Amino acid sequence: CDWSSDVCSSDLDIHEKKLLTDKIAINAENLAVTLHSIGDAVIVTDEKGKITNMNPVAEKLCGRRLKTSKGKPLSEVFQIVNAQTGEKVVNPVKEVLKGKKIVGLANHTLLISRNRRRYHIEDSAAPIIKNDELIRSEERRVGKECRSRWSPYH
Protein backbone atom coordinates (compact mmCIF):
# COMPACT_ATOMS: atom_id res chain seq x y z
CA CYS A 1 0.00 0.00 0.00
CA ASP A 2 1.43 3.34 -1.02
CA TRP A 3 0.35 5.75 1.70
CA SER A 4 1.25 8.74 -0.42
CA SER A 5 -1.41 7.87 -3.00
CA ASP A 6 -5.06 6.92 -3.08
CA VAL A 7 -4.36 3.25 -3.84
CA CYS A 8 -5.43 2.01 -0.38
CA SER A 9 -8.61 4.08 -0.27
CA SER A 10 -9.63 3.02 -3.79
CA ASP A 11 -9.13 -0.64 -2.79
CA LEU A 12 -11.44 -0.04 0.19
CA ASP A 13 -13.94 1.79 -2.02
CA ILE A 14 -14.02 -1.15 -4.43
CA HIS A 15 -14.46 -3.61 -1.53
CA GLU A 16 -17.26 -1.47 0.01
CA LYS A 17 -19.00 -1.17 -3.37
CA LYS A 18 -18.80 -4.95 -3.82
CA LEU A 19 -20.32 -5.52 -0.37
CA LEU A 20 -23.13 -3.05 -1.10
CA THR A 21 -23.76 -4.59 -4.53
CA ASP A 22 -23.94 -8.06 -2.96
CA LYS A 23 -26.32 -6.80 -0.27
CA ILE A 24 -28.59 -5.18 -2.88
CA ALA A 25 -28.62 -8.41 -4.91
CA ILE A 26 -29.55 -10.47 -1.84
CA ASN A 27 -32.35 -8.02 -0.93
CA ALA A 28 -33.69 -8.08 -4.50
CA GLU A 29 -33.64 -11.88 -4.51
CA ASN A 30 -35.44 -12.02 -1.13
CA LEU A 31 -38.09 -9.62 -2.42
CA ALA A 32 -38.58 -11.67 -5.60
CA VAL A 33 -38.88 -14.93 -3.61
CA THR A 34 -41.40 -13.30 -1.25
CA LEU A 35 -43.50 -11.89 -4.11
CA HIS A 36 -43.51 -15.24 -5.90
CA SER A 37 -44.48 -17.08 -2.69
CA ILE A 38 -47.60 -15.02 -1.97
CA GLY A 39 -50.73 -17.12 -2.54
CA ASP A 40 -52.81 -14.16 -3.77
CA ALA A 41 -52.29 -12.51 -7.13
CA VAL A 42 -50.09 -9.42 -6.79
CA ILE A 43 -49.33 -6.85 -9.47
CA VAL A 44 -46.98 -3.95 -8.74
CA THR A 45 -47.08 -0.73 -10.74
CA ASP A 46 -44.98 2.40 -10.84
CA GLU A 47 -46.36 5.84 -10.01
CA LYS A 48 -47.77 6.11 -13.55
CA GLY A 49 -49.78 2.87 -13.23
CA LYS A 50 -47.47 0.82 -15.48
CA ILE A 51 -46.69 -2.74 -14.44
CA THR A 52 -43.26 -3.32 -12.91
CA ASN A 53 -43.79 -6.77 -11.41
CA MET A 54 -46.35 -9.51 -10.93
CA ASN A 55 -46.31 -12.88 -9.25
CA PRO A 56 -47.18 -16.27 -10.82
CA VAL A 57 -50.72 -16.22 -9.39
CA ALA A 58 -51.37 -12.88 -11.13
CA GLU A 59 -49.88 -14.25 -14.34
CA LYS A 60 -52.23 -17.25 -14.13
CA LEU A 61 -55.38 -15.22 -13.47
CA CYS A 62 -54.61 -12.51 -16.04
CA GLY A 63 -53.42 -15.04 -18.61
CA ARG A 64 -50.27 -13.00 -19.25
CA ARG A 65 -46.60 -13.37 -18.39
CA LEU A 66 -44.62 -10.67 -16.60
CA LYS A 67 -42.16 -10.35 -19.46
CA THR A 68 -44.97 -9.37 -21.88
CA SER A 69 -46.85 -7.26 -19.30
CA LYS A 70 -43.98 -5.24 -17.85
CA GLY A 71 -44.23 -1.57 -18.74
CA LYS A 72 -47.83 -1.82 -19.92
CA PRO A 73 -50.64 0.15 -18.28
CA LEU A 74 -52.38 -1.96 -15.64
CA SER A 75 -55.75 -1.50 -17.36
CA GLU A 76 -54.41 -3.32 -20.42
CA VAL A 77 -53.56 -6.46 -18.42
CA PHE A 78 -56.04 -6.21 -15.53
CA GLN A 79 -59.47 -6.02 -17.16
CA ILE A 80 -62.33 -5.94 -14.66
CA VAL A 81 -66.08 -5.62 -15.08
CA ASN A 82 -69.16 -5.57 -12.88
CA ALA A 83 -70.45 -9.17 -12.71
CA GLN A 84 -74.08 -8.06 -12.77
CA THR A 85 -74.01 -5.38 -15.47
CA GLY A 86 -70.94 -6.30 -17.51
CA GLU A 87 -69.83 -2.67 -17.38
CA LYS A 88 -66.14 -1.87 -17.09
CA VAL A 89 -65.02 -1.12 -13.51
CA VAL A 90 -62.75 1.81 -12.73
CA ASN A 91 -59.16 0.71 -12.15
CA PRO A 92 -58.55 1.04 -8.38
CA VAL A 93 -54.87 1.87 -8.89
CA LYS A 94 -55.88 5.22 -10.42
CA GLU A 95 -57.61 6.05 -7.14
CA VAL A 96 -54.60 4.89 -5.12
CA LEU A 97 -52.26 7.05 -7.15
CA LYS A 98 -54.52 10.08 -6.58
CA GLY A 99 -55.31 9.58 -2.90
CA LYS A 100 -52.37 7.55 -1.56
CA LYS A 101 -54.75 5.26 0.33
CA ILE A 102 -55.98 1.67 0.12
CA VAL A 103 -58.88 1.21 -2.29
CA GLY A 104 -61.11 -1.84 -2.58
CA LEU A 105 -63.55 -2.98 -5.27
CA ALA A 106 -67.25 -3.68 -5.10
CA ASN A 107 -68.25 -7.27 -4.30
CA HIS A 108 -69.47 -8.24 -7.75
CA THR A 109 -66.31 -7.83 -9.78
CA LEU A 110 -65.05 -10.15 -12.52
CA LEU A 111 -61.54 -10.32 -13.88
CA ILE A 112 -61.46 -11.20 -17.55
CA SER A 113 -58.24 -12.99 -18.43
CA ARG A 114 -56.50 -12.84 -21.78
CA ASN A 115 -58.07 -16.18 -22.77
CA ARG A 116 -61.51 -14.68 -21.87
CA ARG A 117 -61.95 -16.77 -18.70
CA ARG A 118 -63.83 -14.93 -16.01
CA TYR A 119 -62.92 -15.00 -12.32
CA HIS A 120 -64.92 -13.56 -9.44
CA ILE A 121 -62.36 -11.59 -7.51
CA GLU A 122 -61.86 -9.74 -4.27
CA ASP A 123 -59.56 -6.86 -4.96
CA SER A 124 -57.70 -4.07 -3.25
CA ALA A 125 -55.02 -1.67 -4.32
CA ALA A 126 -52.58 -0.11 -1.87
CA PRO A 127 -49.90 2.54 -2.15
CA ILE A 128 -46.29 1.73 -1.38
CA ILE A 129 -44.99 4.84 0.35
CA LYS A 130 -41.47 5.76 1.44
CA ASN A 131 -40.84 8.93 3.43
CA ASP A 132 -44.38 10.19 2.69
CA GLU A 133 -43.79 9.83 -1.05
CA LEU A 134 -45.71 7.40 -3.22
CA ILE A 135 -43.20 5.19 -5.02
CA ARG A 136 -45.57 2.60 -6.52
CA SER A 137 -48.83 0.81 -6.02
CA GLU A 138 -49.71 -2.78 -5.38
CA GLU A 139 -52.78 -4.52 -6.75
CA ARG A 140 -53.94 -7.67 -4.97
CA ARG A 141 -56.76 -9.94 -5.88
CA VAL A 142 -58.03 -13.37 -5.01
CA GLY A 143 -60.42 -15.51 -7.00
CA LYS A 144 -63.43 -16.01 -4.68
CA GLU A 145 -64.42 -19.36 -6.14
CA CYS A 146 -60.92 -20.68 -6.43
CA ARG A 147 -58.09 -19.76 -4.08
CA SER A 148 -56.03 -22.81 -4.93
CA ARG A 149 -57.88 -24.34 -7.92
CA TRP A 150 -58.22 -22.41 -11.13
CA SER A 151 -61.81 -23.16 -12.11
CA PRO A 152 -63.21 -20.14 -13.97
CA TYR A 153 -66.46 -18.44 -13.12
CA HIS A 154 -69.19 -19.13 -15.69
PDB file of C-alpha atoms in Angstrom:
ATOM      1  CA  CYS A   1       0.000   0.000   0.000  1.00  0.00           C
ATOM      2  CA  ASP A   2       1.433   3.335  -1.023  1.00  0.00           C
ATOM      3  CA  TRP A   3       0.346   5.747   1.700  1.00  0.00           C
ATOM      4  CA  SER A   4       1.249   8.740  -0.419  1.00  0.00           C
ATOM      5  CA  SER A   5      -1.413   7.871  -2.998  1.00  0.00           C
ATOM      6  CA  ASP A   6      -5.064   6.916  -3.077  1.00  0.00           C
ATOM      7  CA  VAL A   7      -4.361   3.248  -3.841  1.00  0.00           C
ATOM      8  CA  CYS A   8      -5.432   2.010  -0.382  1.00  0.00           C
ATOM      9  CA  SER A   9      -8.611   4.081  -0.269  1.00  0.00           C
ATOM     10  CA  SER A  10      -9.632   3.015  -3.791  1.00  0.00           C
ATOM     11  CA  ASP A  11      -9.135  -0.635  -2.789  1.00  0.00           C
ATOM     12  CA  LEU A  12     -11.438  -0.040   0.191  1.00  0.00           C
ATOM     13  CA  ASP A  13     -13.944   1.789  -2.023  1.00  0.00           C
ATOM     14  CA  ILE A  14     -14.021  -1.152  -4.428  1.00  0.00           C
ATOM     15  CA  HIS A  15     -14.462  -3.605  -1.530  1.00  0.00           C
ATOM     16  CA  GLU A  16     -17.262  -1.470   0.011  1.00  0.00           C
ATOM     17  CA  LYS A  17     -18.998  -1.172  -3.367  1.00  0.00           C
ATOM     18  CA  LYS A  18     -18.796  -4.946  -3.820  1.00  0.00           C
ATOM     19  CA  LEU A  19     -20.316  -5.519  -0.366  1.00  0.00           C
ATOM     20  CA  LEU A  20     -23.131  -3.049  -1.101  1.00  0.00           C
ATOM     21  CA  THR A  21     -23.756  -4.588  -4.531  1.00  0.00           C
ATOM     22  CA  ASP A  22     -23.938  -8.057  -2.962  1.00  0.00           C
ATOM     23  CA  LYS A  23     -26.321  -6.797  -0.269  1.00  0.00           C
ATOM     24  CA  ILE A  24     -28.593  -5.183  -2.883  1.00  0.00           C
ATOM     25  CA  ALA A  25     -28.617  -8.412  -4.913  1.00  0.00           C
ATOM     26  CA  ILE A  26     -29.546 -10.466  -1.836  1.00  0.00           C
ATOM     27  CA  ASN A  27     -32.346  -8.020  -0.926  1.00  0.00           C
ATOM     28  CA  ALA A  28     -33.691  -8.082  -4.500  1.00  0.00           C
ATOM     29  CA  GLU A  29     -33.643 -11.878  -4.507  1.00  0.00           C
ATOM     30  CA  ASN A  30     -35.439 -12.023  -1.129  1.00  0.00           C
ATOM     31  CA  LEU A  31     -38.093  -9.618  -2.422  1.00  0.00           C
ATOM     32  CA  ALA A  32     -38.580 -11.675  -5.602  1.00  0.00           C
ATOM     33  CA  VAL A  33     -38.881 -14.927  -3.610  1.00  0.00           C
ATOM     34  CA  THR A  34     -41.401 -13.304  -1.248  1.00  0.00           C
ATOM     35  CA  LEU A  35     -43.500 -11.894  -4.105  1.00  0.00           C
ATOM     36  CA  HIS A  36     -43.508 -15.243  -5.905  1.00  0.00           C
ATOM     37  CA  SER A  37     -44.480 -17.080  -2.694  1.00  0.00           C
ATOM     38  CA  ILE A  38     -47.604 -15.019  -1.968  1.00  0.00           C
ATOM     39  CA  GLY A  39     -50.734 -17.119  -2.542  1.00  0.00           C
ATOM     40  CA  ASP A  40     -52.809 -14.157  -3.770  1.00  0.00           C
ATOM     41  CA  ALA A  41     -52.290 -12.507  -7.127  1.00  0.00           C
ATOM     42  CA  VAL A  42     -50.086  -9.425  -6.786  1.00  0.00           C
ATOM     43  CA  ILE A  43     -49.328  -6.854  -9.468  1.00  0.00           C
ATOM     44  CA  VAL A  44     -46.979  -3.951  -8.740  1.00  0.00           C
ATOM     45  CA  THR A  45     -47.080  -0.728 -10.740  1.00  0.00           C
ATOM     46  CA  ASP A  46     -44.982   2.396 -10.839  1.00  0.00           C
ATOM     47  CA  GLU A  47     -46.359   5.838 -10.007  1.00  0.00           C
ATOM     48  CA  LYS A  48     -47.774   6.106 -13.545  1.00  0.00           C
ATOM     49  CA  GLY A  49     -49.778   2.869 -13.226  1.00  0.00           C
ATOM     50  CA  LYS A  50     -47.470   0.825 -15.478  1.00  0.00           C
ATOM     51  CA  ILE A  51     -46.689  -2.745 -14.442  1.00  0.00           C
ATOM     52  CA  THR A  52     -43.261  -3.325 -12.907  1.00  0.00           C
ATOM     53  CA  ASN A  53     -43.790  -6.771 -11.405  1.00  0.00           C
ATOM     54  CA  MET A  54     -46.352  -9.513 -10.934  1.00  0.00           C
ATOM     55  CA  ASN A  55     -46.305 -12.883  -9.249  1.00  0.00           C
ATOM     56  CA  PRO A  56     -47.179 -16.268 -10.815  1.00  0.00           C
ATOM     57  CA  VAL A  57     -50.718 -16.225  -9.394  1.00  0.00           C
ATOM     58  CA  ALA A  58     -51.371 -12.878 -11.130  1.00  0.00           C
ATOM     59  CA  GLU A  59     -49.884 -14.249 -14.340  1.00  0.00           C
ATOM     60  CA  LYS A  60     -52.227 -17.250 -14.132  1.00  0.00           C
ATOM     61  CA  LEU A  61     -55.382 -15.218 -13.469  1.00  0.00           C
ATOM     62  CA  CYS A  62     -54.608 -12.515 -16.038  1.00  0.00           C
ATOM     63  CA  GLY A  63     -53.418 -15.039 -18.612  1.00  0.00           C
ATOM     64  CA  ARG A  64     -50.274 -12.996 -19.248  1.00  0.00           C
ATOM     65  CA  ARG A  65     -46.599 -13.371 -18.390  1.00  0.00           C
ATOM     66  CA  LEU A  66     -44.619 -10.667 -16.598  1.00  0.00           C
ATOM     67  CA  LYS A  67     -42.158 -10.354 -19.463  1.00  0.00           C
ATOM     68  CA  THR A  68     -44.968  -9.367 -21.877  1.00  0.00           C
ATOM     69  CA  SER A  69     -46.848  -7.256 -19.297  1.00  0.00           C
ATOM     70  CA  LYS A  70     -43.980  -5.245 -17.854  1.00  0.00           C
ATOM     71  CA  GLY A  71     -44.225  -1.568 -18.739  1.00  0.00           C
ATOM     72  CA  LYS A  72     -47.831  -1.818 -19.924  1.00  0.00           C
ATOM     73  CA  PRO A  73     -50.641   0.147 -18.281  1.00  0.00           C
ATOM     74  CA  LEU A  74     -52.384  -1.964 -15.639  1.00  0.00           C
ATOM     75  CA  SER A  75     -55.751  -1.496 -17.362  1.00  0.00           C
ATOM     76  CA  GLU A  76     -54.410  -3.316 -20.417  1.00  0.00           C
ATOM     77  CA  VAL A  77     -53.565  -6.464 -18.416  1.00  0.00           C
ATOM     78  CA  PHE A  78     -56.044  -6.212 -15.525  1.00  0.00           C
ATOM     79  CA  GLN A  79     -59.474  -6.019 -17.159  1.00  0.00           C
ATOM     80  CA  ILE A  80     -62.327  -5.940 -14.665  1.00  0.00           C
ATOM     81  CA  VAL A  81     -66.085  -5.624 -15.076  1.00  0.00           C
ATOM     82  CA  ASN A  82     -69.157  -5.573 -12.875  1.00  0.00           C
ATOM     83  CA  ALA A  83     -70.453  -9.167 -12.715  1.00  0.00           C
ATOM     84  CA  GLN A  84     -74.083  -8.057 -12.765  1.00  0.00           C
ATOM     85  CA  THR A  85     -74.012  -5.380 -15.469  1.00  0.00           C
ATOM     86  CA  GLY A  86     -70.944  -6.305 -17.508  1.00  0.00           C
ATOM     87  CA  GLU A  87     -69.834  -2.668 -17.382  1.00  0.00           C
ATOM     88  CA  LYS A  88     -66.143  -1.869 -17.094  1.00  0.00           C
ATOM     89  CA  VAL A  89     -65.022  -1.124 -13.515  1.00  0.00           C
ATOM     90  CA  VAL A  90     -62.746   1.807 -12.727  1.00  0.00           C
ATOM     91  CA  ASN A  91     -59.157   0.711 -12.145  1.00  0.00           C
ATOM     92  CA  PRO A  92     -58.548   1.037  -8.375  1.00  0.00           C
ATOM     93  CA  VAL A  93     -54.868   1.872  -8.886  1.00  0.00           C
ATOM     94  CA  LYS A  94     -55.880   5.221 -10.420  1.00  0.00           C
ATOM     95  CA  GLU A  95     -57.615   6.050  -7.138  1.00  0.00           C
ATOM     96  CA  VAL A  96     -54.597   4.886  -5.117  1.00  0.00           C
ATOM     97  CA  LEU A  97     -52.257   7.055  -7.147  1.00  0.00           C
ATOM     98  CA  LYS A  98     -54.525  10.077  -6.576  1.00  0.00           C
ATOM     99  CA  GLY A  99     -55.313   9.584  -2.902  1.00  0.00           C
ATOM    100  CA  LYS A 100     -52.373   7.551  -1.559  1.00  0.00           C
ATOM    101  CA  LYS A 101     -54.747   5.257   0.334  1.00  0.00           C
ATOM    102  CA  ILE A 102     -55.979   1.668   0.125  1.00  0.00           C
ATOM    103  CA  VAL A 103     -58.876   1.212  -2.288  1.00  0.00           C
ATOM    104  CA  GLY A 104     -61.114  -1.843  -2.579  1.00  0.00           C
ATOM    105  CA  LEU A 105     -63.549  -2.985  -5.269  1.00  0.00           C
ATOM    106  CA  ALA A 106     -67.253  -3.681  -5.101  1.00  0.00           C
ATOM    107  CA  ASN A 107     -68.253  -7.275  -4.298  1.00  0.00           C
ATOM    108  CA  HIS A 108     -69.475  -8.239  -7.754  1.00  0.00           C
ATOM    109  CA  THR A 109     -66.309  -7.833  -9.783  1.00  0.00           C
ATOM    110  CA  LEU A 110     -65.050 -10.152 -12.517  1.00  0.00           C
ATOM    111  CA  LEU A 111     -61.537 -10.318 -13.877  1.00  0.00           C
ATOM    112  CA  ILE A 112     -61.463 -11.201 -17.551  1.00  0.00           C
ATOM    113  CA  SER A 113     -58.238 -12.992 -18.431  1.00  0.00           C
ATOM    114  CA  ARG A 114     -56.496 -12.843 -21.782  1.00  0.00           C
ATOM    115  CA  ASN A 115     -58.072 -16.184 -22.765  1.00  0.00           C
ATOM    116  CA  ARG A 116     -61.510 -14.685 -21.869  1.00  0.00           C
ATOM    117  CA  ARG A 117     -61.948 -16.772 -18.704  1.00  0.00           C
ATOM    118  CA  ARG A 118     -63.833 -14.927 -16.008  1.00  0.00           C
ATOM    119  CA  TYR A 119     -62.915 -15.004 -12.325  1.00  0.00           C
ATOM    120  CA  HIS A 120     -64.925 -13.562  -9.444  1.00  0.00           C
ATOM    121  CA  ILE A 121     -62.361 -11.587  -7.508  1.00  0.00           C
ATOM    122  CA  GLU A 122     -61.855  -9.736  -4.275  1.00  0.00           C
ATOM    123  CA  ASP A 123     -59.557  -6.865  -4.960  1.00  0.00           C
ATOM    124  CA  SER A 124     -57.705  -4.073  -3.254  1.00  0.00           C
ATOM    125  CA  ALA A 125     -55.018  -1.671  -4.318  1.00  0.00           C
ATOM    126  CA  ALA A 126     -52.584  -0.110  -1.873  1.00  0.00           C
ATOM    127  CA  PRO A 127     -49.904   2.536  -2.151  1.00  0.00           C
ATOM    128  CA  ILE A 128     -46.295   1.725  -1.376  1.00  0.00           C
ATOM    129  CA  ILE A 129     -44.987   4.838   0.349  1.00  0.00           C
ATOM    130  CA  LYS A 130     -41.472   5.759   1.437  1.00  0.00           C
ATOM    131  CA  ASN A 131     -40.841   8.929   3.430  1.00  0.00           C
ATOM    132  CA  ASP A 132     -44.382  10.193   2.693  1.00  0.00           C
ATOM    133  CA  GLU A 133     -43.785   9.831  -1.051  1.00  0.00           C
ATOM    134  CA  LEU A 134     -45.706   7.398  -3.222  1.00  0.00           C
ATOM    135  CA  ILE A 135     -43.204   5.189  -5.018  1.00  0.00           C
ATOM    136  CA  ARG A 136     -45.569   2.599  -6.519  1.00  0.00           C
ATOM    137  CA  SER A 137     -48.827   0.813  -6.017  1.00  0.00           C
ATOM    138  CA  GLU A 138     -49.707  -2.784  -5.383  1.00  0.00           C
ATOM    139  CA  GLU A 139     -52.782  -4.524  -6.745  1.00  0.00           C
ATOM    140  CA  ARG A 140     -53.941  -7.667  -4.970  1.00  0.00           C
ATOM    141  CA  ARG A 141     -56.759  -9.943  -5.881  1.00  0.00           C
ATOM    142  CA  VAL A 142     -58.032 -13.371  -5.014  1.00  0.00           C
ATOM    143  CA  GLY A 143     -60.424 -15.513  -7.004  1.00  0.00           C
ATOM    144  CA  LYS A 144     -63.428 -16.015  -4.680  1.00  0.00           C
ATOM    145  CA  GLU A 145     -64.422 -19.365  -6.136  1.00  0.00           C
ATOM    146  CA  CYS A 146     -60.916 -20.683  -6.425  1.00  0.00           C
ATOM    147  CA  ARG A 147     -58.095 -19.755  -4.085  1.00  0.00           C
ATOM    148  CA  SER A 148     -56.034 -22.812  -4.926  1.00  0.00           C
ATOM    149  CA  ARG A 149     -57.878 -24.341  -7.920  1.00  0.00           C
ATOM    150  CA  TRP A 150     -58.219 -22.411 -11.132  1.00  0.00           C
ATOM    151  CA  SER A 151     -61.813 -23.159 -12.107  1.00  0.00           C
ATOM    152  CA  PRO A 152     -63.205 -20.143 -13.971  1.00  0.00           C
ATOM    153  CA  TYR A 153     -66.462 -18.439 -13.118  1.00  0.00           C
ATOM    154  CA  HIS A 154     -69.190 -19.128 -15.693  1.00  0.00           C
TER     155      HIS A 154
END
